[in-house]
Short mmCIF file of C-alpha atoms and ligand atoms in Angstrom, two decimals:
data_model
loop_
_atom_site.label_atom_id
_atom_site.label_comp_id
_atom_site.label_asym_id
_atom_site.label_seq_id
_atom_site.Cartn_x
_atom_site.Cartn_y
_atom_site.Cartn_z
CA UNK A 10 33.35 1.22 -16.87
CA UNK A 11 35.81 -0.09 -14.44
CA UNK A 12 36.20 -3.99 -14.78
CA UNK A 13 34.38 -6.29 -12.51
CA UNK A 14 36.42 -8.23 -9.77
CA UNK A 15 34.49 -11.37 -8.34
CA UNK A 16 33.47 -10.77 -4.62
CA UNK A 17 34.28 -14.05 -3.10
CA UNK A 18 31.31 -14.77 -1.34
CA UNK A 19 28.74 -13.48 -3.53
CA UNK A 20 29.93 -14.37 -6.83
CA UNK A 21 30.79 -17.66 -5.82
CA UNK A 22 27.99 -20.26 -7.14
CA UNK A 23 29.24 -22.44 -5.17
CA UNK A 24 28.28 -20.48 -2.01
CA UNK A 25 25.62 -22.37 -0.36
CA UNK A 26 24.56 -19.13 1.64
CA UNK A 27 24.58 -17.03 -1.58
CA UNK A 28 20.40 -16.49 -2.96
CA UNK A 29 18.76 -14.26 -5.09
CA UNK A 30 16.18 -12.41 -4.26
CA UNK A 31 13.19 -14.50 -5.33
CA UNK A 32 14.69 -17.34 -4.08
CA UNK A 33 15.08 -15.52 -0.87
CA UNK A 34 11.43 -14.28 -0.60
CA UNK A 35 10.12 -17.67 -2.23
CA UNK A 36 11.70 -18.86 1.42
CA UNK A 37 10.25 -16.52 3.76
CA UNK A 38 6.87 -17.44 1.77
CA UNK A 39 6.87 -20.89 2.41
CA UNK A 40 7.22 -20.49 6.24
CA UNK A 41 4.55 -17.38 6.92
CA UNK A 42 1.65 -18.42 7.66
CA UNK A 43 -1.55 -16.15 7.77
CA UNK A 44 -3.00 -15.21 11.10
CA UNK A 45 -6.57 -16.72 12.16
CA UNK A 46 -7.36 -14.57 14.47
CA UNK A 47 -9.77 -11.43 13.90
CA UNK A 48 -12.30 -9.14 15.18
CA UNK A 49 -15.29 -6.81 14.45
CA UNK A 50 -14.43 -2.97 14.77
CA UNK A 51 -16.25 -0.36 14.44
CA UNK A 52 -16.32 1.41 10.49
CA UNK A 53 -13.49 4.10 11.07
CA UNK A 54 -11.09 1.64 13.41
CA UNK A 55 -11.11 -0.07 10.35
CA UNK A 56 -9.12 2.38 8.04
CA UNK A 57 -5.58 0.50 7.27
CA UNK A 58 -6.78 -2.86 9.06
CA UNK A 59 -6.98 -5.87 6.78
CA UNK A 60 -10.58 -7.21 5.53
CA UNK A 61 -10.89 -10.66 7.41
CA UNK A 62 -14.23 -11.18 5.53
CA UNK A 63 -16.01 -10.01 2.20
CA UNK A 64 -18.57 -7.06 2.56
CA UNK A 65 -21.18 -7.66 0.54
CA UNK A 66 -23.89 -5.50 -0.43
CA UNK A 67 -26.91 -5.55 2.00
CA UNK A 68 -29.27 -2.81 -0.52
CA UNK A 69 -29.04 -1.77 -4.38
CA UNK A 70 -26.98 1.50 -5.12
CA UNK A 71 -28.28 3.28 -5.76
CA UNK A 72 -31.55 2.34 -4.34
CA UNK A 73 -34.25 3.98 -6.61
CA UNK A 74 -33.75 5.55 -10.12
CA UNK A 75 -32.62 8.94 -9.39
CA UNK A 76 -31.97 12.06 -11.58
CA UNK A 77 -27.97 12.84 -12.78
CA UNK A 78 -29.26 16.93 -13.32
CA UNK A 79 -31.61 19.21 -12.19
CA UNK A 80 -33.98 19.59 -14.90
CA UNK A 81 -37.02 17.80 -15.25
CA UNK A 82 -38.45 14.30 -15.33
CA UNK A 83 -40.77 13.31 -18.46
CA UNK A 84 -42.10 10.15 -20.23
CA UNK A 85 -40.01 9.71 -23.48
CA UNK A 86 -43.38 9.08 -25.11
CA UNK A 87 -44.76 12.38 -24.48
CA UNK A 88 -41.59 14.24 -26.31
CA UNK A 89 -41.39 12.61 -29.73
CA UNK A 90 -42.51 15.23 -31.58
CA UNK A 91 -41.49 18.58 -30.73
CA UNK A 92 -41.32 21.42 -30.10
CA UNK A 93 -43.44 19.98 -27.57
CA UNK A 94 -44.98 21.72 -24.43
CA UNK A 95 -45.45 19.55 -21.01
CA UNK A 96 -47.36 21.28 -18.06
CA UNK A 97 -45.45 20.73 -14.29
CA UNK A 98 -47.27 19.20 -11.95
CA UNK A 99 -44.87 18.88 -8.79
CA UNK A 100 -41.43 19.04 -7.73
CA UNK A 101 -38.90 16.05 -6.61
CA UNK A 102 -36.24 17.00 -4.29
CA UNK A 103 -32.93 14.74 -3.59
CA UNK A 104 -34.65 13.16 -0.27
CA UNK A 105 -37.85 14.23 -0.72
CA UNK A 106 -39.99 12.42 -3.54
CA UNK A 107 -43.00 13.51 -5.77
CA UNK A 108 -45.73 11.21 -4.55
CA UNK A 109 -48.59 12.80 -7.17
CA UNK A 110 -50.08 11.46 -10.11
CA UNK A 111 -48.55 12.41 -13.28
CA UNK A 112 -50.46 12.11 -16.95
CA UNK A 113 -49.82 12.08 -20.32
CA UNK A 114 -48.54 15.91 -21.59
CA UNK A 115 -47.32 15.82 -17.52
CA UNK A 116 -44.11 16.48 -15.77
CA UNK A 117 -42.12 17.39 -12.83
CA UNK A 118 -39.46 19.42 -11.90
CA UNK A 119 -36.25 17.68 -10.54
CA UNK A 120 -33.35 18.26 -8.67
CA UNK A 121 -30.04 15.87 -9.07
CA UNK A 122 -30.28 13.25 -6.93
CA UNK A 123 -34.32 13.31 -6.84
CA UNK A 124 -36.32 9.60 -7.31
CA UNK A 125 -37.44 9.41 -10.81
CA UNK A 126 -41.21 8.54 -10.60
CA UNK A 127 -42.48 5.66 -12.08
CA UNK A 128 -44.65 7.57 -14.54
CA UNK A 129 -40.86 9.14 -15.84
CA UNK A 130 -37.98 7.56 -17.50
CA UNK A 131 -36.11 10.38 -19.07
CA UNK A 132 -34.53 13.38 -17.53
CA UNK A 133 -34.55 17.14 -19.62
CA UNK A 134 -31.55 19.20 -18.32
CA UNK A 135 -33.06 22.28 -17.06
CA UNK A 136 -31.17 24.49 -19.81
CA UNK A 137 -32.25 22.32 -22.41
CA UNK A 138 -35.80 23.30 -21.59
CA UNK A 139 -37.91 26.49 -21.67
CA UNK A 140 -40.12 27.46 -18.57
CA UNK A 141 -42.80 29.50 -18.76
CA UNK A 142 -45.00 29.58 -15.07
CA UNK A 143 -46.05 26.03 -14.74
CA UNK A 144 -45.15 24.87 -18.91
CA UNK A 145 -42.45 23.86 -20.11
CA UNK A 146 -41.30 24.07 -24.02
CA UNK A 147 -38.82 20.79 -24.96
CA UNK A 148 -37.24 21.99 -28.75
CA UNK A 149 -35.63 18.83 -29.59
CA UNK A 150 -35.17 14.83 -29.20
CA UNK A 151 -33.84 13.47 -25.91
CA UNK A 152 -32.94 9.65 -25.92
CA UNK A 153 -34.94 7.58 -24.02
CA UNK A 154 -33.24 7.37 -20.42
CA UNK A 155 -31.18 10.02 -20.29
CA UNK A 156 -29.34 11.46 -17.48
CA UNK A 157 -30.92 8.79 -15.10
CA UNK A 158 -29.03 6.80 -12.70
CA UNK A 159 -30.49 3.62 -12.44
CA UNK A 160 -31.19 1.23 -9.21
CA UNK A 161 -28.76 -1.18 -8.85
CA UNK A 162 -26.03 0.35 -11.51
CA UNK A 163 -23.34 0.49 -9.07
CA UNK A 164 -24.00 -2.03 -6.80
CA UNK A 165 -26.84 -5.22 -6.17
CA UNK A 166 -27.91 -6.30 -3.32
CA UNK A 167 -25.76 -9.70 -2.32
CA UNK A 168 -22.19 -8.59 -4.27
CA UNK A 169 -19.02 -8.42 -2.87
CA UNK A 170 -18.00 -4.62 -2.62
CA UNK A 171 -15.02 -5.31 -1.37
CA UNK A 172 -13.32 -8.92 -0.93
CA UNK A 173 -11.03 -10.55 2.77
CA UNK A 174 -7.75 -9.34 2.38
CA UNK A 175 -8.14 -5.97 1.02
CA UNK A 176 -6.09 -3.49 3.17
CA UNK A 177 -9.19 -0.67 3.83
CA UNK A 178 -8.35 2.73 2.42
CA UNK A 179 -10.36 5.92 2.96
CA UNK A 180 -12.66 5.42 -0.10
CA UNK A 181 -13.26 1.64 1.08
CA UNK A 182 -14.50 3.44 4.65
CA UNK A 183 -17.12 5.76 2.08
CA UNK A 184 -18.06 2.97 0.50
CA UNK A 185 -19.19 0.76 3.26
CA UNK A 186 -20.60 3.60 4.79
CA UNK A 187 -22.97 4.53 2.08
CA UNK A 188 -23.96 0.92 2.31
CA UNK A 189 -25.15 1.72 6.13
CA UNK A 190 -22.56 -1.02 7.70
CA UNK A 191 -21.49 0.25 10.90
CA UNK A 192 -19.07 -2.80 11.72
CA UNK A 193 -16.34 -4.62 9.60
CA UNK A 194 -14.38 -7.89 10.46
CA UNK A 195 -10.73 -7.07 10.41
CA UNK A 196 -7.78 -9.83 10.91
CA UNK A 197 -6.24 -9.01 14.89
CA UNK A 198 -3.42 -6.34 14.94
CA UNK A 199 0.24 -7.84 13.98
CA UNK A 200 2.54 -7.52 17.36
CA UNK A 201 6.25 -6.79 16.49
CA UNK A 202 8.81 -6.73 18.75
CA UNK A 203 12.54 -4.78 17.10
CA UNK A 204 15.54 -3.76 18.44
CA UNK A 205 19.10 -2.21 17.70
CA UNK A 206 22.21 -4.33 18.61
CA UNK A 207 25.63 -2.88 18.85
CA UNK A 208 28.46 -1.74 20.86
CA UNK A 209 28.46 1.81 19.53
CA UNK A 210 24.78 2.64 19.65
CA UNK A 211 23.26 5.47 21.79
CA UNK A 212 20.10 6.72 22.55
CA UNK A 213 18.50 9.88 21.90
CA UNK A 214 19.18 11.87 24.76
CA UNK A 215 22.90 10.35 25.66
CA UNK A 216 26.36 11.88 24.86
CA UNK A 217 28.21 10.27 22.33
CA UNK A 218 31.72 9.48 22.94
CA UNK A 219 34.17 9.09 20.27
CA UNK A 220 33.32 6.10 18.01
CA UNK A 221 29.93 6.08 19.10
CA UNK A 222 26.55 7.27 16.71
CA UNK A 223 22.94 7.48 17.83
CA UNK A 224 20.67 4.71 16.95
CA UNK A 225 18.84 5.77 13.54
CA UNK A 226 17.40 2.16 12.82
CA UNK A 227 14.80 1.79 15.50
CA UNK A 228 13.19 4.55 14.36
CA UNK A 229 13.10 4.04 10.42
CA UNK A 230 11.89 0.98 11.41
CA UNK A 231 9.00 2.60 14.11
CA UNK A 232 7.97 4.23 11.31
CA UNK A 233 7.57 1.90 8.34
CA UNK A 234 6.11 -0.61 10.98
CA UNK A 235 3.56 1.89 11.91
CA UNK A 236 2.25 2.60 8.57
CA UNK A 237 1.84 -0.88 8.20
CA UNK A 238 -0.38 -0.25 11.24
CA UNK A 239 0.77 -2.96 13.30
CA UNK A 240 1.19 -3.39 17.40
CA UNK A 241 5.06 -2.14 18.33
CA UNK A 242 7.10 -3.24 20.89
CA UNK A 243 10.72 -1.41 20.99
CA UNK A 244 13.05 -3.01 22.79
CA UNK A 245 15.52 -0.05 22.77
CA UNK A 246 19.11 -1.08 22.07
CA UNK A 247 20.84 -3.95 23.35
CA UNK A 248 25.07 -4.25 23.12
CA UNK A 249 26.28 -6.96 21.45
CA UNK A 250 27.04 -9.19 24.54
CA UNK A 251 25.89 -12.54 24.77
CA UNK A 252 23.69 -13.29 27.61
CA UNK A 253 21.34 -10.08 27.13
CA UNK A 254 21.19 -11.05 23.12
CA UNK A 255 19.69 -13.80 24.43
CA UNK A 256 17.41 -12.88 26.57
CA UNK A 257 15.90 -9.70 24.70
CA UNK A 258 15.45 -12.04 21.69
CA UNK A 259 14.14 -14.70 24.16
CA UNK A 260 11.50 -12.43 25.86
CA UNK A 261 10.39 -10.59 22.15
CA UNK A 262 9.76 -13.81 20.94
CA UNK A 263 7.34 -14.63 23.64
CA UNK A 264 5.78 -11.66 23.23
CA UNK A 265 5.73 -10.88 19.70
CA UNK A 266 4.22 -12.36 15.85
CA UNK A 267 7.73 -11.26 14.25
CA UNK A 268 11.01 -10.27 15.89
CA UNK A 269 13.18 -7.73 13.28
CA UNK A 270 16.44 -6.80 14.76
CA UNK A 271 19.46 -4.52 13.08
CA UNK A 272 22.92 -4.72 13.48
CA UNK A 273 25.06 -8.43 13.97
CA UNK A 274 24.47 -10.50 11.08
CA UNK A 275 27.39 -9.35 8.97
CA UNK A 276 30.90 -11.63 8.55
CA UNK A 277 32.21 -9.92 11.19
CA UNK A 278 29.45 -10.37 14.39
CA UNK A 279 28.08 -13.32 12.61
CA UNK A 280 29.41 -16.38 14.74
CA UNK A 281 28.04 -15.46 18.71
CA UNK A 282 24.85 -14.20 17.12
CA UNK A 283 24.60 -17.26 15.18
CA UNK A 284 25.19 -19.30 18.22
CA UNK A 285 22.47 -17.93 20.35
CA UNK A 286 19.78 -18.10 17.25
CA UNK A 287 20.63 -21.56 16.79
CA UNK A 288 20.28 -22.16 20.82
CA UNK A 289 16.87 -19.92 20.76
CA UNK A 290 15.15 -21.27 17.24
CA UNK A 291 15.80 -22.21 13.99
CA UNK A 292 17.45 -19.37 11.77
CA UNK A 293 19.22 -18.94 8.27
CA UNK A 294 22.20 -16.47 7.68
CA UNK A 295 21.59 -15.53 3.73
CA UNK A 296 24.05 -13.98 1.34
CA UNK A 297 21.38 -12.61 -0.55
CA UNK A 298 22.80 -11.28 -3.91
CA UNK A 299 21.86 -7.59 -3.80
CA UNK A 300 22.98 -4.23 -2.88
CA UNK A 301 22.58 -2.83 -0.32
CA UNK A 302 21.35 -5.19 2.11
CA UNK A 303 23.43 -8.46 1.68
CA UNK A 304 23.23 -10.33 4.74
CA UNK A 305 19.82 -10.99 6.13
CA UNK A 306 18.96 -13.70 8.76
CA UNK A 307 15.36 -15.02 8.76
CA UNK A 308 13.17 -18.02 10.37
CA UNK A 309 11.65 -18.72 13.63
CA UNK A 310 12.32 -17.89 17.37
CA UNK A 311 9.85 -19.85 19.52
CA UNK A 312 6.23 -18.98 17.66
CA UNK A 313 7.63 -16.20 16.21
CA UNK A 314 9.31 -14.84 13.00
CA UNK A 315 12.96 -13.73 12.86
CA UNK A 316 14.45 -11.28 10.59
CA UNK A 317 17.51 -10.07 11.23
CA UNK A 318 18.31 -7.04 9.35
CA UNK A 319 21.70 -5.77 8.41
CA UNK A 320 22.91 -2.83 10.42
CA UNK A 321 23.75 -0.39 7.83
CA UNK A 322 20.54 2.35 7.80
CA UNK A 323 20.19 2.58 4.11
CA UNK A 324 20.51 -1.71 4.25
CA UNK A 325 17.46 -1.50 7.31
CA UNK A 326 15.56 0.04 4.76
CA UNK A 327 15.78 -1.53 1.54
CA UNK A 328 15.76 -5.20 3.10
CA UNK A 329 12.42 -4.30 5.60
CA UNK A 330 11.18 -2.53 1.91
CA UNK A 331 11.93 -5.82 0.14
CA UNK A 332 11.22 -8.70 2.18
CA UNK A 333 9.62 -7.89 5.64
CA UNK A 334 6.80 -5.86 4.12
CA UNK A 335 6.01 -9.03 2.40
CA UNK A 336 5.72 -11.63 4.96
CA UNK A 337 4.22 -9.23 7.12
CA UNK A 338 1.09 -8.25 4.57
CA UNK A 339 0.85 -12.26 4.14
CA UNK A 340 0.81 -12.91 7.95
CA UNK A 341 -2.24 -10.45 8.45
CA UNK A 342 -3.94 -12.25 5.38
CA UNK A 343 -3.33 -8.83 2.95
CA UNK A 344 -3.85 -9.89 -1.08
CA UNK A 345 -0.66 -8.53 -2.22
CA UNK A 346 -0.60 -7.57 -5.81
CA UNK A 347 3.10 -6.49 -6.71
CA UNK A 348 4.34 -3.15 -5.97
CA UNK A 349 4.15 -1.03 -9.31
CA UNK A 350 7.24 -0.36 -11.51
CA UNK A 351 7.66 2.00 -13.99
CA UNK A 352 10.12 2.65 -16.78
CA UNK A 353 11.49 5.93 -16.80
CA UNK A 354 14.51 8.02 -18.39
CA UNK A 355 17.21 8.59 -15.92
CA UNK A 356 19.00 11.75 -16.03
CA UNK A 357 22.10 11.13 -14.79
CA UNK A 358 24.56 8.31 -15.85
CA UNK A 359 24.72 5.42 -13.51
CA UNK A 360 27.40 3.38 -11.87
CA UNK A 361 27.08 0.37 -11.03
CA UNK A 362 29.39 -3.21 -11.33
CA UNK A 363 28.06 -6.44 -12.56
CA UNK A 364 27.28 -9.17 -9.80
CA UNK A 365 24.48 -8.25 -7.54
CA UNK A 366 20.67 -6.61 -8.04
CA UNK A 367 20.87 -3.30 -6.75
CA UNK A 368 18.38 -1.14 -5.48
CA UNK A 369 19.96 2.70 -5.82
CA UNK A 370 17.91 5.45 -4.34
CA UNK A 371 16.25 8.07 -7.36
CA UNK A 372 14.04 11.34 -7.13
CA UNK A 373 11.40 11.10 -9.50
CA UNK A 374 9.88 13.71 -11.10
CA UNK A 375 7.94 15.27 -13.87
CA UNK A 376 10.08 17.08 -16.42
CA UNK A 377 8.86 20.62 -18.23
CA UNK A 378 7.65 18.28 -21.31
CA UNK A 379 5.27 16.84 -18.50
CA UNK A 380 7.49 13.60 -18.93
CA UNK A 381 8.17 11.92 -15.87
CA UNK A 382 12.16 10.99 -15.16
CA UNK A 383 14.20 10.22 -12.47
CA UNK A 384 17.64 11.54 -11.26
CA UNK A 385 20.00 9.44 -8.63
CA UNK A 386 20.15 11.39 -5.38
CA UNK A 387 23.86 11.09 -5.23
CA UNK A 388 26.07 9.32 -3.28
CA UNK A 389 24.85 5.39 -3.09
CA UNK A 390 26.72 3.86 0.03
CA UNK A 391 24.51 1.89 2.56
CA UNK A 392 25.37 4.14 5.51
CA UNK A 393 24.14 7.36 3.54
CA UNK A 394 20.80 7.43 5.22
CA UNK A 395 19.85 11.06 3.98
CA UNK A 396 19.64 9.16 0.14
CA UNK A 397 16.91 7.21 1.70
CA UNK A 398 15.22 10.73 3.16
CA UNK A 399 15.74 12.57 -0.47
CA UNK A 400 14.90 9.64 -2.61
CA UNK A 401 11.08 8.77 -3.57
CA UNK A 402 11.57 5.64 -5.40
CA UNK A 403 14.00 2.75 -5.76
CA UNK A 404 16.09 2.43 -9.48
CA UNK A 405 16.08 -1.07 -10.02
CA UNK A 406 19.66 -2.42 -11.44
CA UNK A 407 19.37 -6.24 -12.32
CA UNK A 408 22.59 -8.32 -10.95
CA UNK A 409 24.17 -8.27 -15.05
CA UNK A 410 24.11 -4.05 -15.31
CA UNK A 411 27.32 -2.38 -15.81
CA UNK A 412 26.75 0.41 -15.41
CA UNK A 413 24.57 2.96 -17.40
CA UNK A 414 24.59 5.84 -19.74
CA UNK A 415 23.06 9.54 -19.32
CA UNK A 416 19.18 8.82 -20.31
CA UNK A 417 18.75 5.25 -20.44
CA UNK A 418 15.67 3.89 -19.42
CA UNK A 419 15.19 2.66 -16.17
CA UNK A 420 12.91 0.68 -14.20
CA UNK A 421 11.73 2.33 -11.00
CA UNK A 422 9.67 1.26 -7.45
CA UNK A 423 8.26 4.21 -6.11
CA UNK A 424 8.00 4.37 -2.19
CA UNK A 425 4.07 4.39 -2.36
CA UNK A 426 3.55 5.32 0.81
CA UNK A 427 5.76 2.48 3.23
CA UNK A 428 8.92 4.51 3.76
P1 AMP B 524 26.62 -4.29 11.66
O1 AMP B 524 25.65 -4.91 10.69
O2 AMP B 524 26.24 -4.48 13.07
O3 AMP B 524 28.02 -4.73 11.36
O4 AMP B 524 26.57 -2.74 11.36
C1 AMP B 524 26.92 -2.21 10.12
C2 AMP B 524 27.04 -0.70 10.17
O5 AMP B 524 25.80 -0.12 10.52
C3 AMP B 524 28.01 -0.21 11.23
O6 AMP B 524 28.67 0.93 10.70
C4 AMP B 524 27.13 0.19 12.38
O7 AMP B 524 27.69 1.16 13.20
C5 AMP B 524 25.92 0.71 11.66
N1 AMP B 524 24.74 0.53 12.50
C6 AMP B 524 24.36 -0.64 13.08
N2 AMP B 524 23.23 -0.47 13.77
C7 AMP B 524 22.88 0.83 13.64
C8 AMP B 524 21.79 1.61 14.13
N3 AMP B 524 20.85 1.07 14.90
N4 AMP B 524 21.74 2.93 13.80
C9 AMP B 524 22.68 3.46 12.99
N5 AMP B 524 23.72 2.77 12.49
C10 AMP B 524 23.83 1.47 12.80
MG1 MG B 525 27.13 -4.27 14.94
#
């Protein structure tokens, strides 16, 4: 492994500006806070909207005993010895009940999903059974109980099916549904305001002159902010001149929860930018110890949050991945349980120098041993944005890794979904 040369102003303790990540997201933690506001929606508006309040059961699920089979519905008392012959009496249909009478030596046929009537408590698969016209011939013991689904065994009347903060998902919208609740309380829709900044950015649609390159970053970020199903407001891209920084930031904040802009917040654009953030709100330039994605700004403009994301696409990415995800789940309220790691082989060897965390892009995948692995999707630099396209999970590096052998284990953060 090459050796490691100190990078002055990350490796630097002394660096007031330098932070790891924890301490970074600890930060943006302590200033979010979670949005009152909400409002009922119908059941299917609801699907990626944030719970603002429990649901909780109004019925029990299910709501009678019911048969797991078709077969047929006895009395365990009638079938202790056997062979043992029971004469049918009626028929029970999912939705339609048997409402007769049933004796001793009695019983009914049943289809799955049929009420089990109160004279019953045990259900006979139909090929366990043989049927003759209206008898039936049981050969052996069935336990007491079996194959019926009992009232209540999924779900009582008065508990919490699904708690505030849950994020609903498609089998949340079933759920409530088969509970017959046609409205949910969801927190209000996030607005977030994002733009591009720099001299060299064009738009879809213009001719680029030499030097120049289309703007990539508004629309990685369009669509990880629209899967976090939140209100967008793009502000297209603004050049890095003083008095329309301003103002674009200055109008998005009045307008917007959270302001997220790329571009201007390295060394080199820094100072003006700076400047104008310190004129518009109150906002911290971090060295944040990690790779890609090193300088970050972050605090408030007006009511509204700043974060002000590196320029670099791969950078956009990994920092919106790592930190604005977060503080925008805990602004709309969302319970955020961590996002899953795993620990995996990697395939290829892996280069990295000591000093920062790094977050290299990896294709995971399942190997012909049905083992799952993951292989680096090549070339690592922060303006690569095609890694970010190939890649389907994050390799996590902590900031002491030097580098790795062929087949080490890994830990890895798939995309789940967000990018
Ligand atoms: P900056 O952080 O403004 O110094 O930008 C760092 C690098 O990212 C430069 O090479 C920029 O050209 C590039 N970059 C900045 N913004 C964008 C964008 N919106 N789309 C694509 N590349 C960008
Ligand atoms: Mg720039």
């Amino acid at each position: 492994m090459s050796k490691f040369t100190p990078e002055p102003s990350c490796a630097d303790p002394e660096d007031k500006n330098r932070l790891s990540i924890d301490a970074a997201r600890a930060r943006i933690s302590s200033l979010v806070k979670t949005l009152d506001a909400w409002q009922q929606c119908p059941l299917r508006d609801s699907l990626n909207r944030v719970l603002h309040s429990d649901v909780i059961s109004p019925l029990h699920v299910p709501a009678h005993n019911n048969s797991a089979m078709d077969g047929y519905a006895v009395n365990s008392r009638d079938i202790v010895n056997h062979p043992v012959r029971l004469k049918q009496v009626g028929i029970a249909f999912a939705g339609q009940p048997f409402t007769g009478e049933i004796k001793t030596g009695e019983c009914i046929r049943i289809m799955t999903g049929g009420v089990v009537p109160p004279e019953c408590d045990t259900i006979v698969m139909q090929e366990q059974v043989e049927a003759e016209g209206d008898w039936i011939t049981i050969h052996k013991q069935h336990p007491q109980g079996e194959h019926v689904r009992y009232a209540g065994e999924d779900l009582k009347t008065g508990d919490i099916v699904l708690q505030a903060g849950r994020r609903i998902r498609p089998a949340d919208l079933g759920l409530i549904a088969s509970l017959g609740i046609a409205e949910v309380n969801v927190k209000r829709r996030l607005r977030v305001a994002f733009f591009s900044t720099g001299d060299e950015l064009k738009s879809i649609g213009e001719t680029l002159s030499t030097g120049q390159i289309y703007d990539s970053n508004r629309y990685t970020l369009y669509g990880m902010l629209q899967r976090l199903d939140v209100d967008l407001l793009d502000m297209g891209v603004v050049a890095d001149d003083k008095a329309l920084l301003r103002q674009t930031l200055s109008d998005a904040s009045q307008q917007a929860d959270v302001v997220i802009t790329s571009g201007g917040v390295s060394v080199g654009d820094a100072d003006y930018v700076k400047e104008i953030l310190a004129e518009l709100g109150q906002v911290d330039f971090w060295k944040i110890a990690m790779r890609p994605g090193r300088p970050l700004a972050f605090g408030q403009i007006n009511n509204a949050l700043f974060f002000g994301l590196p320029g670099n696409p791969v950078s956009v990415m990994v920092t919106f991945y790592q930190f604005v995800t977060l503080a925008l789940r805990q602004l709309m309220g969302e319970d955020n349980p961590e996002s899953l790691t795993l620990q995996v082989t990697c395939t290829d060897p892996i280069r990295k120098r000591p000093g920062r965390f790094e977050y290299q892009r990896g294709i995971l995948s399942t190997n012909k041993h049905g083992l799952t692995q993951v292989s680096i999707t090549g070339g690592q630099g922060s303006g690569i944005l095609r890694s970010m396209s190939t890649a389907n999970c994050f390799i996590l590096l902590d900031e002491h890794c030097d580098g790795l052998p062929a087949n080490s284990m890994v830990t890895v953060q798939p995309f789940a979904g967000l990018i």
